[in-house]
Tab-separated table of N, CA and C in Angstrom:
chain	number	residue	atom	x	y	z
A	1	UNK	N	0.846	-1.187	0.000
A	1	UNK	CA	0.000	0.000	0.000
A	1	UNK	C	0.886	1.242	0.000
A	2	UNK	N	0.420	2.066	-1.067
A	2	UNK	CA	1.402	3.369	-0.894
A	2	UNK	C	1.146	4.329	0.620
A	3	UNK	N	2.059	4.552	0.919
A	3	UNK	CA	2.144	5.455	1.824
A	3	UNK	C	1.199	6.517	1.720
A	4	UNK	N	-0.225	6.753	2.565
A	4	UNK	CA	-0.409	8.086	2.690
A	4	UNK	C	-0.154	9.722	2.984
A	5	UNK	N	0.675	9.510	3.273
A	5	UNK	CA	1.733	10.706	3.799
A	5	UNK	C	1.866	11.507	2.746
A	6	UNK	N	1.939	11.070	1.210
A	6	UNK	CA	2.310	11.827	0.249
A	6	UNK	C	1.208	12.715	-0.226
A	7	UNK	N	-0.175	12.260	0.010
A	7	UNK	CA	-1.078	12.772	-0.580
A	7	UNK	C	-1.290	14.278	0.867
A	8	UNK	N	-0.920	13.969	1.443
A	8	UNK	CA	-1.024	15.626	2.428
A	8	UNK	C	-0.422	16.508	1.673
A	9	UNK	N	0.604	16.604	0.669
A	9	UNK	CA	1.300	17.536	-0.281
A	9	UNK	C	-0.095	17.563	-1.057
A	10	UNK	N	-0.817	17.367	-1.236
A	10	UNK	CA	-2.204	17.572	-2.439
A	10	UNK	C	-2.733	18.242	-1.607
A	11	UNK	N	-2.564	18.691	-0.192
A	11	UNK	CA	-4.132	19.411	-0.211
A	11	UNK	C	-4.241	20.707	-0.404
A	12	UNK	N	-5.077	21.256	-0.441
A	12	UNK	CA	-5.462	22.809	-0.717
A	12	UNK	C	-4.607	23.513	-0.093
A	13	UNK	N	-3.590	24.498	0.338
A	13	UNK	CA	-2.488	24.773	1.027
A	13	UNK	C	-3.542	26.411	1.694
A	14	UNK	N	-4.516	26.417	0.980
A	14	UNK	CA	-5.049	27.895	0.610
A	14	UNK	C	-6.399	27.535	2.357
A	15	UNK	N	-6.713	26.591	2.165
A	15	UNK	CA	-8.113	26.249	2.811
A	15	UNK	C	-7.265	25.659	3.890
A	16	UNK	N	-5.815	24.988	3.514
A	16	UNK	CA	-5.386	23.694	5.207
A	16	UNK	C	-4.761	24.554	6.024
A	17	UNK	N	-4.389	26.016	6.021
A	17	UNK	CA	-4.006	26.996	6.482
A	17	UNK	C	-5.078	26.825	7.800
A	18	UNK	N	-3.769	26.662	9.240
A	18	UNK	CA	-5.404	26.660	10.374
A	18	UNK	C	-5.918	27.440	10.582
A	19	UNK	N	-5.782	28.830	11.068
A	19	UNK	CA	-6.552	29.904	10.973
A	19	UNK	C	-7.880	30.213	9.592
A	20	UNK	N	-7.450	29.697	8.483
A	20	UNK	CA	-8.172	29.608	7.147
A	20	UNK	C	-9.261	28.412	7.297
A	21	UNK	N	-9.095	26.895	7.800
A	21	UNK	CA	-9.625	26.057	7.898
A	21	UNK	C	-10.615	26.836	9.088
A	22	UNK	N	-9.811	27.361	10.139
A	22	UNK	CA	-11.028	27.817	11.133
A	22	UNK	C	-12.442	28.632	10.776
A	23	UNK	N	-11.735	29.569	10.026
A	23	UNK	CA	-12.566	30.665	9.596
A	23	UNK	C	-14.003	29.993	8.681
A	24	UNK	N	-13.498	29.177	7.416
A	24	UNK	CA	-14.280	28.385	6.892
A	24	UNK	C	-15.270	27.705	6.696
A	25	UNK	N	-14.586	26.965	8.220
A	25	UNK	CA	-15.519	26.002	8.926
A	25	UNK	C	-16.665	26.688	9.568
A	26	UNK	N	-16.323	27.680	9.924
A	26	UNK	CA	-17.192	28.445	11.600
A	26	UNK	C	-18.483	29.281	10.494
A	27	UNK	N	-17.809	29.778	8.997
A	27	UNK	CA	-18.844	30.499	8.307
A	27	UNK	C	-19.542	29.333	7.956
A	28	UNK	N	-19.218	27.966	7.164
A	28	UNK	CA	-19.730	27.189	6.500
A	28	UNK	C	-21.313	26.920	7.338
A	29	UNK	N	-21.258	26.757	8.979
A	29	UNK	CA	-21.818	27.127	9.812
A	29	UNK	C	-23.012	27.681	9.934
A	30	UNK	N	-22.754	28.937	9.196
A	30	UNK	CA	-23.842	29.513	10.038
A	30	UNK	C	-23.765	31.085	8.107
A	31	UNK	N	-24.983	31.544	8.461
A	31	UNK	CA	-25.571	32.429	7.023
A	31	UNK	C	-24.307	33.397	6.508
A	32	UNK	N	-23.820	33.794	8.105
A	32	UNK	CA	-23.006	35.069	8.175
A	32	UNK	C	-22.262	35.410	9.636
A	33	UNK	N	-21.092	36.342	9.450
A	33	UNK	CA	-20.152	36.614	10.810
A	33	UNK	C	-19.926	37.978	10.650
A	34	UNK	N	-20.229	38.546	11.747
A	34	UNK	CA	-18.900	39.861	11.882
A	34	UNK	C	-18.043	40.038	11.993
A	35	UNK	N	-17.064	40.616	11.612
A	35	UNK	CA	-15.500	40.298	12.206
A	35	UNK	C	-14.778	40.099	13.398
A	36	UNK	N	-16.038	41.515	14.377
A	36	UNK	CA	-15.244	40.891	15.574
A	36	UNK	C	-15.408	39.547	16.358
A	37	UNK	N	-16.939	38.514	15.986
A	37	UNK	CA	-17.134	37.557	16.435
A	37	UNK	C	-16.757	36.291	16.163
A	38	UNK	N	-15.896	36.641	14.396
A	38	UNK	CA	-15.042	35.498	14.176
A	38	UNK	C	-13.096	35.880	14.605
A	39	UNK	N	-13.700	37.211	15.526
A	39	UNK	CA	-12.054	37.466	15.871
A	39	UNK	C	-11.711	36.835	17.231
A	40	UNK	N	-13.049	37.044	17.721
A	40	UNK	CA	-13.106	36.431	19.378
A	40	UNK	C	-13.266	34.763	19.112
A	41	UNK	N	-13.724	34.189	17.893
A	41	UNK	CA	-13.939	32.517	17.665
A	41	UNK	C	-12.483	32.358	17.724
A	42	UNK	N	-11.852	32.838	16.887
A	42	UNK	CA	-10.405	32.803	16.745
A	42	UNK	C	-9.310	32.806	17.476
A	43	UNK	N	-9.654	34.300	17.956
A	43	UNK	CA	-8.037	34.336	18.613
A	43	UNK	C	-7.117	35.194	18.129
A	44	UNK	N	-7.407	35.107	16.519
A	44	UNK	CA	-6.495	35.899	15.801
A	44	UNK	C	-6.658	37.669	16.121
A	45	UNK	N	-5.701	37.878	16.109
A	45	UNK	CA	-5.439	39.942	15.751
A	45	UNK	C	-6.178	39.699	14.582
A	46	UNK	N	-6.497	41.674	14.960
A	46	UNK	CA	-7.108	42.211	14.001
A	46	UNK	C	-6.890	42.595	12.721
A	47	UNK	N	-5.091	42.293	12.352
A	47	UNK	CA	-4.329	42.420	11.692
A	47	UNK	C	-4.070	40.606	10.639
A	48	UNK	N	-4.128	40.241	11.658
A	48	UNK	CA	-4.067	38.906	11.061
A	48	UNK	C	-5.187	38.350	10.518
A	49	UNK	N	-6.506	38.820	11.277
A	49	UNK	CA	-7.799	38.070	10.930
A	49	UNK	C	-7.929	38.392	8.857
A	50	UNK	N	-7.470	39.974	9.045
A	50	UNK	CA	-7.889	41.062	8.022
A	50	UNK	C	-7.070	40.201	7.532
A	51	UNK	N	-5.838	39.594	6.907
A	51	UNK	CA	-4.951	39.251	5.969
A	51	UNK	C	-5.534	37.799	5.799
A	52	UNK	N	-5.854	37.171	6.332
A	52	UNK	CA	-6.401	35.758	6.299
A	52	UNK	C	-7.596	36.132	5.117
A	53	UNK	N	-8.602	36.732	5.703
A	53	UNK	CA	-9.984	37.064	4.808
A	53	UNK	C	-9.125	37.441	3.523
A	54	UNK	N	-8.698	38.574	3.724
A	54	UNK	CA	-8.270	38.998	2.257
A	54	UNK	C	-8.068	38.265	1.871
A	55	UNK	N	-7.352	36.804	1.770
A	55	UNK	CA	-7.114	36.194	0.806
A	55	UNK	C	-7.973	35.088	0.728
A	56	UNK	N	-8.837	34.980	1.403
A	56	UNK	CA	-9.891	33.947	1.422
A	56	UNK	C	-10.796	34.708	0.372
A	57	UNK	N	-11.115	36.121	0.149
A	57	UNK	CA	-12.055	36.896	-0.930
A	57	UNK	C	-11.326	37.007	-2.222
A	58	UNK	N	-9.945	37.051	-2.081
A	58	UNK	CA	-9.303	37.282	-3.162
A	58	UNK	C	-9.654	35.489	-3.885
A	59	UNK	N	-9.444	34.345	-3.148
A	59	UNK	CA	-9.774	33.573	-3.886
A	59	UNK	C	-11.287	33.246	-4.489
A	60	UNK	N	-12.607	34.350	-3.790
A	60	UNK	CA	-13.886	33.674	-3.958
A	60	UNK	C	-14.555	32.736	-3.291
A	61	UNK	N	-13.344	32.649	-2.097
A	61	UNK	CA	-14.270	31.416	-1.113
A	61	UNK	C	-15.453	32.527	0.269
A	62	UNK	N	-14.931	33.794	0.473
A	62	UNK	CA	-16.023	34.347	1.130
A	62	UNK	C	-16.290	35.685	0.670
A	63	UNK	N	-17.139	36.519	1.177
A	63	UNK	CA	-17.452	37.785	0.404
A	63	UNK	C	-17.490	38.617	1.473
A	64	UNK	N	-17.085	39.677	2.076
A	64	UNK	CA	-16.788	40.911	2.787
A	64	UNK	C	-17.631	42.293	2.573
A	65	UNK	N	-18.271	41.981	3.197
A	65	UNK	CA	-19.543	43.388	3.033
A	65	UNK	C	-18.982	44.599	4.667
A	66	UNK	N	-18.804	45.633	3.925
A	66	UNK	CA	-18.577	46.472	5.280
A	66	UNK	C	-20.053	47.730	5.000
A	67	UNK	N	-20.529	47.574	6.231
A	67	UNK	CA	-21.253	48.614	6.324
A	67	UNK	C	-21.320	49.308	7.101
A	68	UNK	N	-22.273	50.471	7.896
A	68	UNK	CA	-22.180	50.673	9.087
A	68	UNK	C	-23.847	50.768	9.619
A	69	UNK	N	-23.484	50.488	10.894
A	69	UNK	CA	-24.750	50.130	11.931
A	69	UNK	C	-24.619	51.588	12.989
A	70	UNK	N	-25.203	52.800	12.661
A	70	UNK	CA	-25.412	53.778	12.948
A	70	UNK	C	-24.174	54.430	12.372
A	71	UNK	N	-23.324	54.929	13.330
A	71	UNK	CA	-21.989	55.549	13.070
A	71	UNK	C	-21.200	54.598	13.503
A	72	UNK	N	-21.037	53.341	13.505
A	72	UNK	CA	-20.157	52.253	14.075
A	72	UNK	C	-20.250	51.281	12.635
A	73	UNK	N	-19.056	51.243	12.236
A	73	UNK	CA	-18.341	50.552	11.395
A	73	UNK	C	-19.033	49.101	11.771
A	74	UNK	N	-19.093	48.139	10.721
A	74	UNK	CA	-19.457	46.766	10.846
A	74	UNK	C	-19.055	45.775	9.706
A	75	UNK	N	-18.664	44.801	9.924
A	75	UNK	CA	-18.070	43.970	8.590
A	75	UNK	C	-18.125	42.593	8.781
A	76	UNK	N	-19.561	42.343	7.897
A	76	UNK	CA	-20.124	40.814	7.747
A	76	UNK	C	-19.415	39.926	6.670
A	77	UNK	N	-19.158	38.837	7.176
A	77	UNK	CA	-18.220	38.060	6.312
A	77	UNK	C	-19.439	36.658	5.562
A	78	UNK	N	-19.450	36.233	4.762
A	78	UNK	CA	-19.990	35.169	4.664
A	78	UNK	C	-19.282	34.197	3.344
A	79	UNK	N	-19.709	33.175	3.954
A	79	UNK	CA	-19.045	31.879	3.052
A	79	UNK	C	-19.695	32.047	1.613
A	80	UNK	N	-18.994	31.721	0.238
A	80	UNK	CA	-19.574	31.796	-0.859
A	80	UNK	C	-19.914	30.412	-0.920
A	81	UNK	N	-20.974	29.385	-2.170
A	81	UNK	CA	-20.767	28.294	-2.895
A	81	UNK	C	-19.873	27.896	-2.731
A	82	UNK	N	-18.623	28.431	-3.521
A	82	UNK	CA	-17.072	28.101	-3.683
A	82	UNK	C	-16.483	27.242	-2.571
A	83	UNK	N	-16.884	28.477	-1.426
A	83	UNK	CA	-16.079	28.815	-0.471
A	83	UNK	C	-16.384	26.886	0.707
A	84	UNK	N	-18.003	26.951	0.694
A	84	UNK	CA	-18.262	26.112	1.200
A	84	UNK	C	-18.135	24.571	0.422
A	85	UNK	N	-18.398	24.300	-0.639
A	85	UNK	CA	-17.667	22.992	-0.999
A	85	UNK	C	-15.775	23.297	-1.137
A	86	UNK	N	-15.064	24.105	-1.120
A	86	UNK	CA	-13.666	24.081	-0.857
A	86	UNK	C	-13.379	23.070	0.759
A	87	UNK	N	-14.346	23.911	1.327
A	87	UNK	CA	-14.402	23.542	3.175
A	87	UNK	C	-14.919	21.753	3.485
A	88	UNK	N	-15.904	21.563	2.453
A	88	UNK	CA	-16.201	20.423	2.675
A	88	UNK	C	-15.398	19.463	2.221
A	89	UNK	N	-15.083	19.551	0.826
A	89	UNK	CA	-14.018	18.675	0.356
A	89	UNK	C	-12.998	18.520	1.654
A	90	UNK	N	-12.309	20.259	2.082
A	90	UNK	CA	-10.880	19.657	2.713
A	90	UNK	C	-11.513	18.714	3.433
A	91	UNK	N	-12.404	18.885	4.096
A	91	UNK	CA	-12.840	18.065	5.559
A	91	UNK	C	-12.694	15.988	5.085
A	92	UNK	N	-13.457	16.156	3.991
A	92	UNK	CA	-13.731	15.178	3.213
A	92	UNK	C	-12.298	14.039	2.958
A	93	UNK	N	-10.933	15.061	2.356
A	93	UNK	CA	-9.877	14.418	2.221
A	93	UNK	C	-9.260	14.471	3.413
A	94	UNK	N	-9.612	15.148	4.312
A	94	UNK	CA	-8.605	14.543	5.915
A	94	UNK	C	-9.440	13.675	6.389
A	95	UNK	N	-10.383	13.102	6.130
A	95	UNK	CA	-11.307	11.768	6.898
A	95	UNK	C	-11.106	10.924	6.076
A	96	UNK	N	-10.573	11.063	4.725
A	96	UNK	CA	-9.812	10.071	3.987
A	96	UNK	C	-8.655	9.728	4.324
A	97	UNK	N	-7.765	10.580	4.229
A	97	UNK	CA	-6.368	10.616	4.955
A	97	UNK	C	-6.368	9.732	5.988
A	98	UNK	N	-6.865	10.323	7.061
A	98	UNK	CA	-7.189	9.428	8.547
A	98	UNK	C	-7.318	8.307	8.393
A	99	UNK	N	-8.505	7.416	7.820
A	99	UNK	CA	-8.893	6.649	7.376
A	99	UNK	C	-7.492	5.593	6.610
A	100	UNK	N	-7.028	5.907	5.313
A	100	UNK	CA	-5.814	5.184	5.000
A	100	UNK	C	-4.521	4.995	6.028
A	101	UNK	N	-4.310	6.543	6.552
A	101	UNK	CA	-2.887	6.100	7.329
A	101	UNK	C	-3.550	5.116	8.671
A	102	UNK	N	-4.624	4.933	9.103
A	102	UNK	CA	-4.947	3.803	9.949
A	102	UNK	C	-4.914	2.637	9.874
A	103	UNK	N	-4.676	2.437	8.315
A	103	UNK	CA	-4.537	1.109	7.706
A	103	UNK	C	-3.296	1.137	6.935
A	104	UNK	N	-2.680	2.014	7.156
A	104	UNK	CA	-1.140	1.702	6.519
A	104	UNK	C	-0.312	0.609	6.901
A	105	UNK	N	0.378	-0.032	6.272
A	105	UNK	CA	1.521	-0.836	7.300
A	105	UNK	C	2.996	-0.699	6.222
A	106	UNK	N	3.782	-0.005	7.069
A	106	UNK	CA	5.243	0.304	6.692
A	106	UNK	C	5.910	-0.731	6.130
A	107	UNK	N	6.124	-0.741	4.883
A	107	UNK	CA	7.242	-1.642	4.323
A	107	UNK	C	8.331	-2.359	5.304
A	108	UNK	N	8.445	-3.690	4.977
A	108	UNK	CA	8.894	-4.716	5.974
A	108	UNK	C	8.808	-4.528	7.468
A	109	UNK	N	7.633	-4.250	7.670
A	109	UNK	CA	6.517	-4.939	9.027
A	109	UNK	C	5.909	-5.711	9.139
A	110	UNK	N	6.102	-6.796	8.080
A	110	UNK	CA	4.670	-7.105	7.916
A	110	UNK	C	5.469	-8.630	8.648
C-alpha cells in the first residue's frame, strides 16, 4: 500500500491553512459573521484576521460586506458556494487521509 503521507502535499495549502480552515468552517456554519465575532472565535489579531480574509475573498471562497450600523463601522463576512464545498471537500480528504494512514503498514513490518 502506498504510503499516505504523500497525498497531504495535495491538499489545498489555501483552505489547510489553520486559521483559514477555522474561519471556513465556523462560516460554512452559520448564514453570516462579523468580524469581531469570528475574531473572538479565533483568537487571531485584528491584523491577522484582516490578511487571512483577504485572501480567502481574493480567492472567492467568502465575500466581505462592510457597512455601518449607525456611526459604528461593521463587517459581515460570509461563506460563498465556492467557499463552502472548498471547506467540505478539505474536511472530506482529511477523513480520507485518517482513514488510509490507519490502515497503513510500513514496508517490511509485515
Amino acid at each position: 500500500m502506498k504510503a499516505p503521507f504523500e497525498e497531504l502535499a495535495a491538499l489545498d495549502r489555501l483552505v489547510h491553512e489553520p486559521a483559514r480552515l477555522a474561519l471556513l468552517t465556523a462560516l460554512a456554519a452559520c448564514e453570516s459573521a462579523d468580524f469581531l465575532y469570528l475574531q473572538r472565535l479565533t483568537g487571531l489579531s485584528k491584523g491577522n484576521l484582516s490578511s487571512h480574509l483577504s485572501k480567502l475573498e481574493e480567492a472567492g471562497l467568502v465575500t466581505v460586506e462592510k457597512q455601518f450600523k449607525g456611526k459604528t463601522p461593521l463587517t459581515r463576512i460570509a461563506v460563498t458556494e465556492a467557499g463552502r464545498e472548498a471547506v467540505e471537500r478539505h474536511w472530506r480528504q482529511l477523513e480520507q487521509l485518517r482513514g488510509k494512514a490507519r490502515r497503513w503498514v510500513p514496508r517490511g513490518s509485515d
